[in-house]
Tab-separated table of C-alpha atoms and ligand atoms in Angstrom:
chain	number	residue	atom	x	y	z
A	1	MET	CA	168.425	-279.241	-41.800
A	2	GLU	CA	167.261	-282.499	-43.157
A	3	LEU	CA	166.763	-280.993	-46.750
A	4	ARG	CA	170.215	-279.745	-46.785
A	5	ARG	CA	171.657	-283.140	-45.559
A	6	LYS	CA	170.166	-284.748	-49.176
A	7	GLY	CA	171.848	-282.040	-51.222
A	8	VAL	CA	169.314	-279.292	-51.424
A	9	ASP	CA	170.546	-276.177	-51.931
A	10	VAL	CA	168.306	-274.316	-48.758
A	11	VAL	CA	168.008	-270.615	-48.547
A	12	SER	CA	166.640	-269.949	-44.761
A	13	PHE	CA	165.327	-266.604	-43.657
A	14	GLY	CA	164.381	-269.110	-40.464
A	15	ILE	CA	166.040	-268.524	-37.222
A	16	GLY	CA	166.836	-265.419	-35.476
A	17	GLN	CA	169.946	-265.248	-35.252
A	18	PRO	CA	173.103	-263.259	-36.090
A	19	ASP	CA	174.851	-264.527	-39.119
A	20	PHE	CA	178.548	-262.764	-37.396
A	21	GLN	CA	180.558	-264.405	-34.449
A	22	PRO	CA	181.133	-262.725	-31.518
A	23	PRO	CA	184.031	-260.395	-31.924
A	24	PRO	CA	187.810	-262.289	-31.829
A	25	ASN	CA	189.035	-260.608	-28.448
A	26	VAL	CA	185.663	-261.843	-26.619
A	27	ILE	CA	185.905	-265.427	-27.651
A	28	ALA	CA	189.692	-264.741	-26.447
A	29	TYR	CA	188.621	-263.401	-23.153
A	30	ALA	CA	186.417	-266.586	-22.431
A	31	LYS	CA	189.512	-269.106	-22.949
A	32	GLU	CA	191.212	-266.870	-20.883
A	33	ALA	CA	188.393	-267.008	-18.340
A	34	MET	CA	188.490	-270.753	-18.572
A	35	ASP	CA	192.132	-271.013	-17.894
A	36	ALA	CA	191.755	-268.703	-15.025
A	37	GLY	CA	189.382	-271.071	-13.396
A	38	TYR	CA	186.253	-269.504	-14.260
A	39	ASN	CA	184.573	-272.936	-14.530
A	40	GLY	CA	182.614	-273.607	-11.013
A	41	TYR	CA	179.412	-272.164	-9.828
A	42	GLY	CA	178.825	-268.223	-9.370
A	43	PRO	CA	175.984	-266.237	-7.309
A	44	SER	CA	172.667	-266.847	-8.919
A	45	LEU	CA	172.027	-263.121	-9.812
A	46	GLY	CA	175.368	-263.399	-11.990
A	47	MET	CA	178.739	-261.965	-11.435
A	48	PRO	CA	179.377	-258.970	-9.443
A	49	GLU	CA	182.006	-257.580	-11.945
A	50	LEU	CA	179.385	-258.295	-14.929
A	51	ARG	CA	176.402	-256.603	-12.921
A	52	GLU	CA	178.864	-253.974	-12.487
A	53	CYS	CA	179.789	-253.554	-16.060
A	54	ILE	CA	176.031	-253.705	-17.304
A	55	ALA	CA	175.148	-251.210	-14.835
A	56	ASP	CA	177.782	-248.709	-16.188
A	57	PHE	CA	177.340	-249.460	-19.645
A	58	LEU	CA	173.887	-248.683	-19.518
A	59	ASN	CA	174.536	-245.777	-17.033
A	60	GLU	CA	177.307	-244.671	-19.908
A	61	LYS	CA	174.734	-245.185	-22.427
A	62	TYR	CA	171.343	-243.423	-21.166
A	63	GLY	CA	172.869	-241.066	-18.368
A	64	LEU	CA	171.188	-243.174	-15.646
A	65	ASP	CA	172.552	-243.893	-11.980
A	66	VAL	CA	171.409	-247.747	-12.090
A	67	LYS	CA	172.800	-249.677	-9.405
A	68	PRO	CA	175.030	-253.141	-9.773
A	69	ASP	CA	172.077	-254.611	-6.953
A	70	GLU	CA	169.247	-253.320	-9.698
A	71	VAL	CA	170.767	-255.849	-12.193
A	72	ALA	CA	170.237	-259.714	-12.309
A	73	VAL	CA	172.634	-261.808	-14.640
A	74	THR	CA	169.819	-264.621	-16.249
A	75	ALA	CA	170.950	-267.403	-18.497
A	76	GLY	CA	169.166	-266.029	-21.335
A	77	ALA	CA	166.876	-263.254	-22.283
A	78	LYS	CA	164.620	-266.158	-22.154
A	79	ALA	CA	165.269	-267.051	-18.865
A	80	ALA	CA	164.775	-263.206	-17.601
A	81	VAL	CA	161.510	-263.108	-18.915
A	82	PHE	CA	160.434	-266.516	-17.363
A	83	ILE	CA	161.799	-265.673	-14.028
A	84	GLY	CA	160.332	-262.272	-14.316
A	85	MET	CA	156.646	-264.064	-15.104
A	86	LEU	CA	156.776	-266.515	-12.701
A	87	ALA	CA	157.770	-264.070	-9.781
A	88	LEU	CA	154.916	-261.330	-10.831
A	89	LEU	CA	152.576	-263.221	-12.162
A	90	GLU	CA	149.628	-265.204	-10.106
A	91	PRO	CA	147.032	-267.265	-11.706
A	92	GLY	CA	144.057	-264.959	-13.015
A	93	ASP	CA	146.435	-262.300	-13.263
A	94	GLU	CA	145.830	-260.429	-16.321
A	95	VAL	CA	148.614	-259.765	-19.167
A	96	ILE	CA	148.684	-257.473	-22.139
A	97	LEU	CA	151.100	-258.703	-25.201
A	98	PRO	CA	151.220	-257.505	-28.484
A	99	ASP	CA	149.771	-259.088	-31.561
A	100	PRO	CA	152.051	-260.512	-33.246
A	101	SER	CA	154.895	-260.942	-31.134
A	102	TYR	CA	157.281	-263.104	-29.742
A	103	PRO	CA	155.625	-266.908	-28.734
A	104	LEU	CA	157.620	-266.527	-25.788
A	105	TYR	CA	155.571	-264.209	-24.217
A	106	GLU	CA	152.228	-266.033	-24.644
A	107	SER	CA	153.977	-269.497	-23.888
A	108	VAL	CA	154.964	-268.318	-20.535
A	109	ALA	CA	151.987	-266.397	-19.254
A	110	ASN	CA	149.864	-269.242	-20.223
A	111	PHE	CA	152.496	-271.306	-17.973
A	112	VAL	CA	152.310	-269.543	-15.161
A	113	GLY	CA	148.357	-269.278	-15.408
A	114	ALA	CA	147.737	-265.367	-16.184
A	115	LYS	CA	145.095	-264.195	-18.392
A	116	THR	CA	146.344	-262.745	-22.048
A	117	ARG	CA	144.972	-260.072	-23.706
A	118	PHE	CA	146.471	-258.861	-27.224
A	119	VAL	CA	146.896	-255.406	-28.306
A	120	ARG	CA	146.879	-255.120	-32.137
A	121	LEU	CA	149.403	-253.817	-33.946
A	122	HIS	CA	148.554	-252.209	-37.457
A	123	SER	CA	150.704	-252.334	-40.302
A	124	GLY	CA	148.270	-249.119	-41.110
A	125	ASN	CA	150.667	-247.438	-38.264
A	126	ASN	CA	153.906	-249.162	-39.099
A	127	TYR	CA	152.873	-251.701	-36.483
A	128	LYS	CA	154.047	-249.113	-33.489
A	129	ILE	CA	151.482	-250.069	-30.549
A	130	ARG	CA	148.954	-247.027	-30.003
A	131	PHE	CA	148.510	-246.267	-26.226
A	132	GLU	CA	144.963	-245.899	-26.684
A	133	ASP	CA	144.528	-249.719	-27.652
A	134	VAL	CA	146.405	-250.014	-24.517
A	135	GLU	CA	144.082	-248.127	-22.645
A	136	LYS	CA	141.355	-249.667	-23.656
A	137	LEU	CA	142.476	-253.288	-22.456
A	138	VAL	CA	143.298	-252.207	-19.214
A	139	SER	CA	141.560	-253.149	-15.951
A	140	SER	CA	141.774	-253.899	-12.111
A	141	LYS	CA	142.961	-257.473	-12.953
A	142	THR	CA	145.841	-256.038	-15.393
A	143	ARG	CA	149.221	-257.115	-13.452
A	144	MET	CA	151.410	-256.677	-16.476
A	145	ILE	CA	152.281	-255.608	-20.181
A	146	VAL	CA	155.015	-256.843	-22.265
A	147	ILE	CA	156.475	-254.636	-24.736
A	148	ASN	CA	159.378	-255.605	-27.160
A	149	TYR	CA	160.911	-252.762	-28.946
A	150	PRO	CA	162.416	-253.189	-31.999
A	151	GLU	CA	160.127	-255.818	-32.471
A	152	ASN	CA	160.008	-259.162	-33.532
A	153	PRO	CA	158.614	-260.144	-35.639
A	154	VAL	CA	157.350	-256.751	-37.832
A	155	GLY	CA	160.750	-254.368	-36.372
A	156	SER	CA	158.776	-251.950	-35.118
A	157	THR	CA	160.228	-249.204	-32.601
A	158	MET	CA	158.836	-246.819	-30.168
A	159	ASP	CA	158.767	-243.206	-29.706
A	160	ARG	CA	159.690	-241.667	-26.635
A	161	LYS	CA	156.048	-240.147	-25.997
A	162	ASP	CA	154.669	-243.288	-26.481
A	163	VAL	CA	157.061	-244.919	-24.281
A	164	GLU	CA	156.963	-242.300	-21.633
A	165	ALA	CA	153.160	-242.347	-21.839
A	166	LEU	CA	152.397	-246.216	-21.522
A	167	VAL	CA	155.303	-246.134	-18.098
A	168	GLU	CA	152.989	-243.549	-16.746
A	169	LEU	CA	149.962	-245.703	-17.286
A	170	ALA	CA	151.760	-248.373	-15.543
A	171	TYR	CA	152.509	-246.268	-12.787
A	172	GLU	CA	148.959	-244.866	-12.043
A	173	LYS	CA	147.518	-248.040	-12.670
A	174	ARG	CA	150.136	-250.398	-10.859
A	175	PHE	CA	150.841	-252.444	-13.229
A	176	VAL	CA	154.387	-253.790	-15.224
A	177	VAL	CA	155.961	-253.103	-17.665
A	178	LEU	CA	158.036	-255.708	-19.050
A	179	SER	CA	160.120	-254.048	-21.589
A	180	ASP	CA	162.157	-256.561	-24.116
A	181	GLU	CA	164.782	-253.892	-25.680
A	182	ILE	CA	167.422	-257.099	-26.625
A	183	TYR	CA	167.018	-255.395	-30.209
A	184	ASP	CA	168.089	-251.869	-28.825
A	185	HIS	CA	171.557	-251.994	-30.939
A	186	PHE	CA	169.753	-252.737	-34.390
A	187	VAL	CA	167.759	-249.457	-34.945
A	188	TYR	CA	167.568	-247.768	-38.838
A	189	GLU	CA	166.188	-245.079	-38.419
A	190	GLY	CA	166.565	-242.339	-35.428
A	191	SER	CA	167.969	-243.422	-31.883
A	192	HIS	CA	166.138	-246.493	-28.972
A	193	TYR	CA	164.786	-244.441	-26.161
A	194	SER	CA	164.684	-247.012	-23.341
A	195	THR	CA	162.142	-247.270	-20.782
A	196	LEU	CA	164.620	-246.838	-18.011
A	197	GLN	CA	165.048	-243.320	-19.272
A	198	THR	CA	161.170	-242.844	-18.082
A	199	ASP	CA	160.659	-241.449	-14.413
A	200	HIS	CA	159.156	-244.168	-12.982
A	201	TRP	CA	161.159	-247.217	-14.148
A	202	ARG	CA	162.510	-248.185	-10.399
A	203	GLU	CA	158.224	-248.685	-9.576
A	204	VAL	CA	157.790	-250.288	-12.733
A	205	VAL	CA	159.629	-251.265	-14.852
A	206	TYR	CA	161.463	-254.915	-15.305
A	207	TYR	CA	163.467	-254.572	-18.400
A	208	VAL	CA	165.247	-257.423	-20.332
A	209	ASN	CA	168.075	-257.457	-22.462
A	210	GLY	CA	171.061	-259.524	-23.396
A	211	PHE	CA	174.605	-260.721	-25.249
A	212	SER	CA	172.695	-262.794	-28.041
A	213	LYS	CA	172.015	-260.496	-30.559
A	214	THR	CA	174.153	-257.391	-30.194
A	215	PHE	CA	177.253	-259.572	-29.519
A	216	GLY	CA	176.475	-262.600	-31.694
A	217	MET	CA	176.701	-265.019	-28.424
A	218	THR	CA	173.020	-266.721	-28.867
A	219	GLY	CA	174.907	-270.124	-27.626
A	220	TRP	CA	176.609	-268.518	-24.650
A	221	ARG	CA	173.358	-268.011	-22.548
A	222	LEU	CA	173.509	-264.727	-21.049
A	223	GLY	CA	170.521	-262.251	-20.470
A	224	TYR	CA	169.885	-259.877	-17.683
A	225	VAL	CA	167.353	-258.174	-15.991
A	226	VAL	CA	167.227	-254.236	-14.879
A	227	SER	CA	164.096	-253.490	-12.359
A	228	ASN	CA	163.866	-252.317	-8.248
A	229	ARG	CA	166.675	-254.170	-6.206
A	230	GLU	CA	163.711	-255.889	-4.222
A	231	LEU	CA	162.191	-257.752	-7.226
A	232	ILE	CA	165.806	-258.436	-8.500
A	233	SER	CA	166.984	-259.656	-5.111
A	234	LYS	CA	163.547	-262.268	-5.248
A	235	LEU	CA	165.034	-263.458	-8.524
A	236	SER	CA	167.659	-265.037	-6.863
A	237	VAL	CA	165.568	-267.945	-5.162
A	238	ILE	CA	163.976	-268.870	-9.022
A	239	ALA	CA	167.360	-268.289	-10.743
A	240	ASN	CA	168.555	-270.592	-8.571
A	241	ASN	CA	166.718	-273.115	-8.182
A	242	MET	CA	166.427	-273.242	-12.157
A	243	TYR	CA	169.890	-272.948	-13.335
A	244	SER	CA	172.049	-271.879	-10.291
A	245	CYS	CA	173.761	-269.586	-12.056
A	246	PRO	CA	174.827	-267.836	-15.478
A	247	VAL	CA	177.768	-269.922	-17.402
A	248	THR	CA	180.543	-267.807	-15.696
A	249	PHE	CA	183.261	-267.937	-17.831
A	250	ALA	CA	181.086	-266.343	-20.464
A	251	GLN	CA	180.226	-263.575	-17.624
A	252	ILE	CA	183.745	-262.496	-17.196
A	253	ALA	CA	183.865	-262.155	-21.412
A	254	ALA	CA	180.963	-260.676	-21.255
A	255	ALA	CA	181.706	-258.191	-18.745
A	256	LYS	CA	185.193	-256.997	-20.442
A	257	ALA	CA	183.147	-257.241	-23.515
A	258	LEU	CA	180.925	-254.302	-22.089
A	259	ARG	CA	184.374	-252.186	-21.476
A	260	ASP	CA	185.586	-252.501	-24.746
A	261	GLY	CA	182.401	-250.168	-26.150
A	262	LEU	CA	180.481	-251.075	-29.593
A	263	GLU	CA	182.955	-249.490	-32.059
A	264	TRP	CA	182.983	-253.167	-33.917
A	265	PHE	CA	179.412	-253.204	-34.115
A	266	LYS	CA	179.377	-250.023	-36.388
A	267	PRO	CA	180.052	-251.702	-39.629
A	268	ILE	CA	177.659	-254.564	-38.788
A	269	LEU	CA	174.761	-252.222	-38.310
A	270	ASP	CA	175.297	-250.824	-41.889
A	271	GLN	CA	175.563	-253.842	-43.737
A	272	TYR	CA	172.269	-255.448	-41.345
A	273	ARG	CA	170.450	-251.327	-42.929
A	274	ARG	CA	171.722	-251.880	-46.581
A	275	ARG	CA	170.364	-256.120	-46.116
A	276	ARG	CA	166.981	-254.505	-44.605
A	277	ASP	CA	167.128	-251.748	-47.463
A	278	LEU	CA	167.624	-254.729	-50.046
A	279	ILE	CA	164.828	-257.100	-48.915
A	280	TYR	CA	162.145	-254.477	-48.352
A	281	SER	CA	162.712	-253.195	-52.001
A	282	ARG	CA	162.861	-257.596	-53.591
A	283	LEU	CA	159.819	-257.884	-51.630
A	284	LEU	CA	157.734	-255.110	-53.460
A	285	SER	CA	159.148	-256.297	-56.258
A	286	ILE	CA	156.616	-259.644	-55.551
A	287	ARG	CA	153.541	-259.400	-57.372
A	288	GLY	CA	150.742	-258.734	-54.786
A	289	VAL	CA	152.925	-258.654	-51.759
A	290	LYS	CA	152.566	-255.455	-49.242
A	291	VAL	CA	155.268	-254.984	-46.894
A	292	ILE	CA	156.012	-252.344	-44.219
A	293	LYS	CA	159.850	-251.087	-43.930
A	294	PRO	CA	161.050	-252.516	-40.474
A	295	GLU	CA	162.566	-249.698	-38.405
A	296	GLY	CA	165.175	-252.211	-36.558
A	297	ALA	CA	165.767	-255.745	-35.778
A	298	PHE	CA	166.487	-258.028	-38.339
A	299	TYR	CA	163.075	-259.085	-39.291
A	300	ILE	CA	160.286	-258.513	-41.840
A	301	PHE	CA	156.662	-258.976	-41.990
A	302	PRO	CA	154.942	-259.192	-45.402
A	303	ASP	CA	151.738	-259.826	-46.444
A	304	PHE	CA	150.756	-262.589	-48.501
A	305	SER	CA	147.402	-262.528	-48.643
A	306	GLU	CA	146.857	-261.545	-52.474
A	307	VAL	CA	149.465	-264.669	-53.358
A	308	ILE	CA	147.383	-266.665	-51.017
A	309	ARG	CA	144.154	-266.340	-52.797
A	310	ALA	CA	145.737	-266.159	-56.241
A	311	LYS	CA	147.468	-269.627	-55.640
A	312	GLY	CA	144.878	-271.194	-54.023
A	313	VAL	CA	147.002	-271.938	-50.904
A	314	LYS	CA	144.950	-273.069	-48.285
A	315	ASN	CA	147.175	-270.243	-45.569
A	316	GLU	CA	150.435	-268.934	-44.400
A	317	ARG	CA	151.070	-272.719	-43.249
A	318	GLU	CA	150.704	-274.123	-46.412
A	319	LEU	CA	152.566	-271.148	-48.261
A	320	ALA	CA	155.388	-271.629	-45.454
A	321	ASP	CA	155.803	-275.444	-46.428
A	322	ARG	CA	155.457	-275.438	-50.054
A	323	LEU	CA	158.326	-272.497	-50.572
A	324	LEU	CA	160.240	-275.384	-48.593
A	325	GLU	CA	159.308	-278.210	-50.616
A	326	GLU	CA	158.946	-276.289	-53.855
A	327	LYS	CA	161.606	-274.064	-53.357
A	328	GLY	CA	164.131	-274.430	-50.830
A	329	VAL	CA	163.351	-271.289	-48.975
A	330	VAL	CA	162.775	-271.417	-45.387
A	331	VAL	CA	160.265	-268.934	-43.875
A	332	LEU	CA	158.166	-268.774	-40.903
A	333	PRO	CA	154.197	-268.994	-40.814
A	334	GLY	CA	153.044	-265.476	-39.020
A	335	THR	CA	150.566	-267.093	-36.928
A	336	ALA	CA	153.691	-268.547	-34.762
A	337	PHE	CA	153.562	-265.070	-33.753
A	338	PRO	CA	151.413	-266.397	-31.848
A	339	LYS	CA	147.879	-265.224	-32.932
A	340	GLU	CA	145.457	-263.520	-35.763
A	341	ALA	CA	147.754	-260.697	-36.565
A	342	GLY	CA	150.101	-263.199	-38.589
A	343	VAL	CA	147.299	-264.418	-40.927
A	344	ASN	CA	148.367	-264.548	-44.478
A	345	HIS	CA	151.670	-262.983	-43.256
A	346	LEU	CA	155.474	-264.834	-43.151
A	347	ARG	CA	158.061	-264.143	-41.166
A	348	PHE	CA	161.791	-263.824	-42.929
A	349	SER	CA	164.713	-263.082	-40.774
A	350	PHE	CA	167.236	-260.950	-42.992
A	351	ALA	CA	170.562	-261.388	-40.702
A	352	VAL	CA	171.362	-263.391	-44.212
A	353	ARG	CA	174.114	-262.783	-46.873
A	354	GLU	CA	172.994	-260.052	-49.225
A	355	GLU	CA	173.442	-262.861	-52.256
A	356	ASP	CA	171.073	-265.161	-50.422
A	357	ILE	CA	168.368	-262.323	-49.501
A	358	GLU	CA	168.421	-262.072	-53.422
A	359	LYS	CA	168.486	-265.965	-54.623
A	360	GLY	CA	165.951	-266.632	-51.791
A	361	ILE	CA	163.184	-263.935	-52.845
A	362	GLU	CA	163.991	-264.799	-56.758
A	363	ARG	CA	162.811	-267.757	-56.036
A	364	ILE	CA	159.713	-266.997	-54.458
A	365	LYS	CA	158.889	-264.727	-57.259
A	366	ALA	CA	159.300	-267.144	-59.835
A	367	TRP	CA	156.749	-269.524	-57.625
A	368	VAL	CA	154.422	-267.090	-57.446
A	369	ALA	CA	154.893	-266.392	-61.229
A	370	GLU	CA	154.614	-270.380	-62.013
B	401	LIG	N1	163.910	-261.935	-27.014
B	401	LIG	C1	163.390	-261.675	-27.704
B	401	LIG	C2	162.211	-260.930	-28.664
B	401	LIG	C3	163.806	-262.407	-29.330
B	401	LIG	O1	163.469	-262.468	-30.663
B	401	LIG	C4	164.733	-263.843	-28.886
B	401	LIG	C5	165.622	-264.148	-29.505
B	401	LIG	N2	164.627	-264.900	-30.896
B	401	LIG	C6	164.994	-263.453	-27.379
B	401	LIG	C7	163.972	-262.891	-26.717
B	401	LIG	C8	165.517	-264.823	-26.512
B	401	LIG	O2	167.046	-264.287	-26.300
B	401	LIG	P1	168.096	-265.293	-25.806
B	401	LIG	O3	168.782	-265.778	-26.875
B	401	LIG	O4	169.180	-263.908	-25.080
B	401	LIG	O5	167.367	-265.783	-24.993
């Protein structure tokens, strides 16, 4: 932002935020809700009409029987993860996290005093989590595994058999599967198989989703949890003391948005698929860059090891700094996610116009060639 203020033409692959606005009717619903007086506090676990709409939406999508009291609306998916970890983890409990993964999970696990164990995702397996690797990390102290699919930052998804095997393992060994499925509509190959479709979800799954990505509503701060009703009712204590309630008029609008369905999202998914194909092929055209094609989300995680070596750069952090300073291109260092798997890697968000993808990658290519 500082460089932009100075007049530098910056291309940003940085922030994980859709570049589209919420559908116009959803914005109109929020205005109407404010005019209708939805400006006060609401229930800590969310407005009943939205909890019901979320249950209906999931039931229709996956053929389930989720009840409204098995749903909690939260102030963003981040708050959903935070209050879940706060409710479920004690100091000394072990939590298994993917490496690489969204940094929130490690931060909150550390904050509550839990011990983190990382399961490495391998490019050779298209960054899909391997059941055998998880199994090896499970101990008598394991209290939770976090999975996120499609994944930030690698864009990997999970196959049905792996989701089922993992939930089954959690059921046998009595730990929780915190499943962050916030990118479930950004799937470019095949379809999304949810942890809520497994037999034992009520016993072990803490399902997280939200409106930020699919609806382009990052600033509205609306997320949700689905889990067993005893746990959901306990979350109200934390929610109440932390943020009182999610934003009231936003919830009324979100409920109507869910009722309207997602027909409007289809062209957006096609557009994001084109961007995925474009950034993948453009990155591959840079000498020395290796990259796995993401199956979902809007991130790609290329390996710049050879570039780093050839250019005599110290590491991915220095590489990211130099691309910004010398070429006005924003990328994130892979080690922000948050451990070793990101060494020599960069994360690109491709929630970016095709012209800017062309322009940004062309600049990196020129820098590599210089
Ligand atoms: N989970 C993942 C995997 C994310 O990438 C993000 C946003 N970057 C979030 C959760 C946060 O979502 P929200 O805006 O609903 O808090």
